[in-house]
Short mmCIF file of C-alpha atoms and ligand atoms in Angstrom, two decimals:
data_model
loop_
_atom_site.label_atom_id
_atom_site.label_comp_id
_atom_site.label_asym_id
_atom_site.label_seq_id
_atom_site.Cartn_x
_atom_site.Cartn_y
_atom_site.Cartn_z
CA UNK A 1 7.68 12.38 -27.59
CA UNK A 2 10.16 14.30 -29.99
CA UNK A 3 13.25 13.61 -27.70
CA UNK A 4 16.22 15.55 -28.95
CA UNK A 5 19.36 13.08 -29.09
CA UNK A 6 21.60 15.59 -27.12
CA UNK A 7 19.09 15.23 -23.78
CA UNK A 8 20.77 13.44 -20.93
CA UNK A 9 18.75 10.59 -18.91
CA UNK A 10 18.84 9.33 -15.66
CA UNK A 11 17.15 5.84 -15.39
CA UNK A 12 17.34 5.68 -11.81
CA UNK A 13 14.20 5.44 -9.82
CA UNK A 14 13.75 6.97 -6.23
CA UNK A 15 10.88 7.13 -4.84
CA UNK A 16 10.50 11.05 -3.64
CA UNK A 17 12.10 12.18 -6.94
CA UNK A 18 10.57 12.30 -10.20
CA UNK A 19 12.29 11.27 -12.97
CA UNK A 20 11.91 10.24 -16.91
CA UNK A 21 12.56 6.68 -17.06
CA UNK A 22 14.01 4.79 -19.87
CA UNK A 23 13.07 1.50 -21.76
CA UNK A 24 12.77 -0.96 -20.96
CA UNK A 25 11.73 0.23 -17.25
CA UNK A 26 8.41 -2.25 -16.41
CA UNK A 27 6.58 0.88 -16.07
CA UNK A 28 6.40 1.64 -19.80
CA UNK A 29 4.05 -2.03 -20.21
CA UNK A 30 2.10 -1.17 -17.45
CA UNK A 31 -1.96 -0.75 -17.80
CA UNK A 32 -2.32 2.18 -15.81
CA UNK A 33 -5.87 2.49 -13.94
CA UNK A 34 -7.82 5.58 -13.46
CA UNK A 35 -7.16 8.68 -11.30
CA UNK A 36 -9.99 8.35 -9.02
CA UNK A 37 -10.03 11.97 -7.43
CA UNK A 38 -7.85 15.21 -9.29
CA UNK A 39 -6.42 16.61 -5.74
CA UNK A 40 -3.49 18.29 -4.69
CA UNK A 41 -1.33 15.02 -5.21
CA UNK A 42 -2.10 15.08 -8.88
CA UNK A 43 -2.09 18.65 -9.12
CA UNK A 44 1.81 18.61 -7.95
CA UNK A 45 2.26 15.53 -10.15
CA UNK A 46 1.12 17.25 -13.37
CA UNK A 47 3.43 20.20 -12.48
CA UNK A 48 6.59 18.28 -12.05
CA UNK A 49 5.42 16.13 -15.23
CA UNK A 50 5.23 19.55 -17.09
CA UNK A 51 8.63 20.77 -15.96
CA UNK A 52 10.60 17.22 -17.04
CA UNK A 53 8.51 17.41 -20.26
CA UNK A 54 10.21 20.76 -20.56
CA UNK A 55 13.65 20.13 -19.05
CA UNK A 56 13.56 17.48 -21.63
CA UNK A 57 12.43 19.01 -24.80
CA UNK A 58 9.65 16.66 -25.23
CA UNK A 59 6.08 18.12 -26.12
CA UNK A 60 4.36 15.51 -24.42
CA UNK A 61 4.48 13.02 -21.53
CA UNK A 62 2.56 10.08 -19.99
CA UNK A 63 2.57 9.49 -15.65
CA UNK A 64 3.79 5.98 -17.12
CA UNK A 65 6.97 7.43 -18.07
CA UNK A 66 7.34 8.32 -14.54
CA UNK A 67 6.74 5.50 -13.00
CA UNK A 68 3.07 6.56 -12.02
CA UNK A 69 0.54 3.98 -13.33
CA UNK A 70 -1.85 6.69 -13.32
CA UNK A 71 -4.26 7.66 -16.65
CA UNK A 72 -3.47 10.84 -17.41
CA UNK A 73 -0.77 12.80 -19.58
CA UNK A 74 0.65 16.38 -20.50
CA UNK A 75 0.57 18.38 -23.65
CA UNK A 76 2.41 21.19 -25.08
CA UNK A 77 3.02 21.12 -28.59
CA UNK A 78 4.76 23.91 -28.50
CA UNK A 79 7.43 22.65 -26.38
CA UNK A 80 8.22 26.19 -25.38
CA UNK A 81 7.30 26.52 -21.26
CA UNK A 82 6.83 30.24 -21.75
CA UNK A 83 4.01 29.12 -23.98
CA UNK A 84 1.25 28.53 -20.57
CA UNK A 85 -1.64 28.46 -22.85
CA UNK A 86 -0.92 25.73 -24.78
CA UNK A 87 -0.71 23.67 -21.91
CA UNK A 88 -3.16 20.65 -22.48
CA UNK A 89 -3.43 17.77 -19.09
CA UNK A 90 -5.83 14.76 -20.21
CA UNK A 91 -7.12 12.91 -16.82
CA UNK A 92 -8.33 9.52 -17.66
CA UNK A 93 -8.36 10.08 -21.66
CA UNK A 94 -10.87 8.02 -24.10
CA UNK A 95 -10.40 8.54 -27.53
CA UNK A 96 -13.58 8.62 -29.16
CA UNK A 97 -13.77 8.90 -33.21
CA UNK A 98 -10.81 8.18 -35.20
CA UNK A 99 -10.63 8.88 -38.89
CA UNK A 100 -8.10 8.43 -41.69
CA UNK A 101 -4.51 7.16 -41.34
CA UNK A 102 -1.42 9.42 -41.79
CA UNK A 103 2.38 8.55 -41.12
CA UNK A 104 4.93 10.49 -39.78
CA UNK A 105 8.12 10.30 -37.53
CA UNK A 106 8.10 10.23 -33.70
CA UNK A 107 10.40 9.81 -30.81
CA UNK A 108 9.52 9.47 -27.57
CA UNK A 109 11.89 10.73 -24.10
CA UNK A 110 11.47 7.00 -22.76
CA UNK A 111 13.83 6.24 -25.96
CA UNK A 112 16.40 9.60 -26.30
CA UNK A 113 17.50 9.34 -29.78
CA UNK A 114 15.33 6.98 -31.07
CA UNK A 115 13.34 7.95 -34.41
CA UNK A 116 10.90 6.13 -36.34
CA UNK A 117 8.12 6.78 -38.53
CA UNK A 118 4.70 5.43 -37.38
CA UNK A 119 1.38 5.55 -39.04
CA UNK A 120 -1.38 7.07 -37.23
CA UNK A 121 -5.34 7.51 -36.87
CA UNK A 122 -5.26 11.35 -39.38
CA UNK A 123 -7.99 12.77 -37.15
CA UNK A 124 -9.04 11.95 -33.24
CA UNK A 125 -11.42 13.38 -31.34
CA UNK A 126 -10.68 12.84 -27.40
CA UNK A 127 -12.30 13.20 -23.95
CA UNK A 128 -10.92 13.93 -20.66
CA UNK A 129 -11.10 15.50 -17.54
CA UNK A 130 -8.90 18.74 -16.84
CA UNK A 131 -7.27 19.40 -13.31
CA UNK A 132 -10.37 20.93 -12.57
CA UNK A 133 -11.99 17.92 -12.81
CA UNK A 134 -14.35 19.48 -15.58
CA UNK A 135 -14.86 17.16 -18.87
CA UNK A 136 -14.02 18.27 -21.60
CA UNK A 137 -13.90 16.73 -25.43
CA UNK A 138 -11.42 18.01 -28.42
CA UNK A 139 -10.63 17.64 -31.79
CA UNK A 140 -7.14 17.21 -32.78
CA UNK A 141 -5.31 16.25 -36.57
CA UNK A 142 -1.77 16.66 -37.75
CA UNK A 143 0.99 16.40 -34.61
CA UNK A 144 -1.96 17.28 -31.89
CA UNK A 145 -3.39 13.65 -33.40
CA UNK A 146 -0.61 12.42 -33.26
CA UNK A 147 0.69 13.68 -29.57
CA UNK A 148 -2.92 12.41 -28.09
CA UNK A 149 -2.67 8.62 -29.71
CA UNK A 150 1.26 8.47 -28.55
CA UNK A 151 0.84 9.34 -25.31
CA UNK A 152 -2.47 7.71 -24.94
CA UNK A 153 -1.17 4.19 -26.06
CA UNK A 154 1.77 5.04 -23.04
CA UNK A 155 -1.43 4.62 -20.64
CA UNK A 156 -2.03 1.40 -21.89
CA UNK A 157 1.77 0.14 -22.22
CA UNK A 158 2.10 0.50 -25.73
CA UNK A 159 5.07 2.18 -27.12
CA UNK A 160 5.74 3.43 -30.47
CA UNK A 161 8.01 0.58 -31.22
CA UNK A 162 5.22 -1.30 -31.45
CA UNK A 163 3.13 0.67 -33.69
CA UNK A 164 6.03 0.60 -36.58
CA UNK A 165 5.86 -1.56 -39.48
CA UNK A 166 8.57 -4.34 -39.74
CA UNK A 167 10.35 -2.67 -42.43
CA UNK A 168 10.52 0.56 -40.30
CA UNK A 169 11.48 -1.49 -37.14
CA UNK A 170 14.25 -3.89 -38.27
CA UNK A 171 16.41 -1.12 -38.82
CA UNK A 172 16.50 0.12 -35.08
CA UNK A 173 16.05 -3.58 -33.73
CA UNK A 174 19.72 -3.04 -32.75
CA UNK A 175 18.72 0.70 -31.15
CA UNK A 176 16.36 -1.54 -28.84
CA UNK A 177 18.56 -4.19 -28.04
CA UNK A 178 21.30 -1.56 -26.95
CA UNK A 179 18.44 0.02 -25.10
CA UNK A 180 17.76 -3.28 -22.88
CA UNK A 181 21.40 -4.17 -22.34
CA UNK A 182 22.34 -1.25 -20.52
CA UNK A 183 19.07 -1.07 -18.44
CA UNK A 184 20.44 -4.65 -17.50
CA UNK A 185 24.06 -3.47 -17.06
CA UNK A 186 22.67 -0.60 -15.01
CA UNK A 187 20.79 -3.45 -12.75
CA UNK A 188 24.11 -5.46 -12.19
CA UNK A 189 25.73 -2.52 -10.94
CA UNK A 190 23.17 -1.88 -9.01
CA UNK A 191 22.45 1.45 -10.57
CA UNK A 192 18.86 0.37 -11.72
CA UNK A 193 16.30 -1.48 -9.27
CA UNK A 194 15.31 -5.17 -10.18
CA UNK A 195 12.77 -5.14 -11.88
CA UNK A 196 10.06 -7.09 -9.79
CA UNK A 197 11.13 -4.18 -6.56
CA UNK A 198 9.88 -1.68 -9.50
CA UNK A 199 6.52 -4.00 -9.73
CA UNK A 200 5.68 -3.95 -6.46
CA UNK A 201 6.25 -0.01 -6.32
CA UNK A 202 4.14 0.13 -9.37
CA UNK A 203 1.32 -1.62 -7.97
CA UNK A 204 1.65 0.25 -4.43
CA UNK A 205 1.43 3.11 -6.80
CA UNK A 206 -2.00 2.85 -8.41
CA UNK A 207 -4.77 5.04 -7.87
CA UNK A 208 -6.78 4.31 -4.55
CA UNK A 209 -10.26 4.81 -4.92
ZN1 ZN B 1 6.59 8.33 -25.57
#
């Protein structure tokens, strides 16, 4: 989330190469399942998720965004990749308690440029496993709230678009639309997969148990 307008996208999906991908890629309303074992596989997978996150000045990412329909997603409020500690990877997230409502602006890297305010849950409290595979529960209010419910609603295929009012969404209807007519310009030229090739990857994709 928190996508600078200046940062440069590719939407193009390969299979050995990681990349952010952009709305309205099927990936984004995809129910991801459940990693069933943190291994070397999702070790790797959290790094290069951390390093995009980075490369794109985002403070938080979801394996949706990257075409992994896996639960889990990367924190770093921060931003700042010099900043190690503040590192935060939530395997198969629940959000527990949720108290008060607060709203505030967001972006997300799966929309560059896109702004909108959204209201959120004030205070969370969340559990998840770590890449040690150790549980683990926090706290969280203000943008760490925030961060947790945005990237946990990724998991699920919800997207902040969703979560804004109509009065905050009518505006940037137009945004959107622009959004989904070059995704579709980009699949005429051939430059973007069809979409039901990136279903079928998706679904090849999910966690084996
Ligand atoms: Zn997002």
């Amino acid at each position: 989330m928190f996508a600078r307008p200046e940062a440069v996208f590719s939407q193009i999906l390969t299979v050995n190469v990681m990349e952010i991908v952009v709305y309205p890629h099927p990936a984004l309303r995809w129910k991801s399942k459940p990693v069933q074992e943190i291994n070397a596989d999702v070790r790797r997978v959290v790094a290069e998720m951390l390093e995009l996150m980075y490369a794109h000045k985002g403070i938080g990412l979801a394996a949706n965004q990257v075409a992994l329909p896996w639960r889990l997603f990367v924190l770093n409020l921060t931003g700042d990749p010099a900043e190690k500690d503040e590192e935060v990877v939530f395997i198969n997230p629940e959000i527990l308690k949720r108290k008060g409502t607060v709203e505030a602006e967001e972006g997300c890297l799966s929309f560059p440029g896109l702004y909108g305010n959204v209201r959120r849950s004030a205070n969370i409290v969340v559990e998840a496993f770590d890449l040690q595979g150790n549980a683990f529960e926090v706290s969280g209010d203000d943008l760490a709230a925030r961060a947790v419910q945005h990237e946990n609603d990724h998991l699920d295929g919800v997207l902040f678009i969703d979560r804004m009012t109509e009065t905050i969404r009518r505006p940037l209807d137009p945004v959107i639309a622009d959004f989904e007519t070059q995704y579709r310009r980009g699949q005429e030229q051939g430059k973007i997969p069809a979409d039901e090739v990136v279903l079928r990857q998706l679904g090849e994709r999910e966690p084996k148990a």
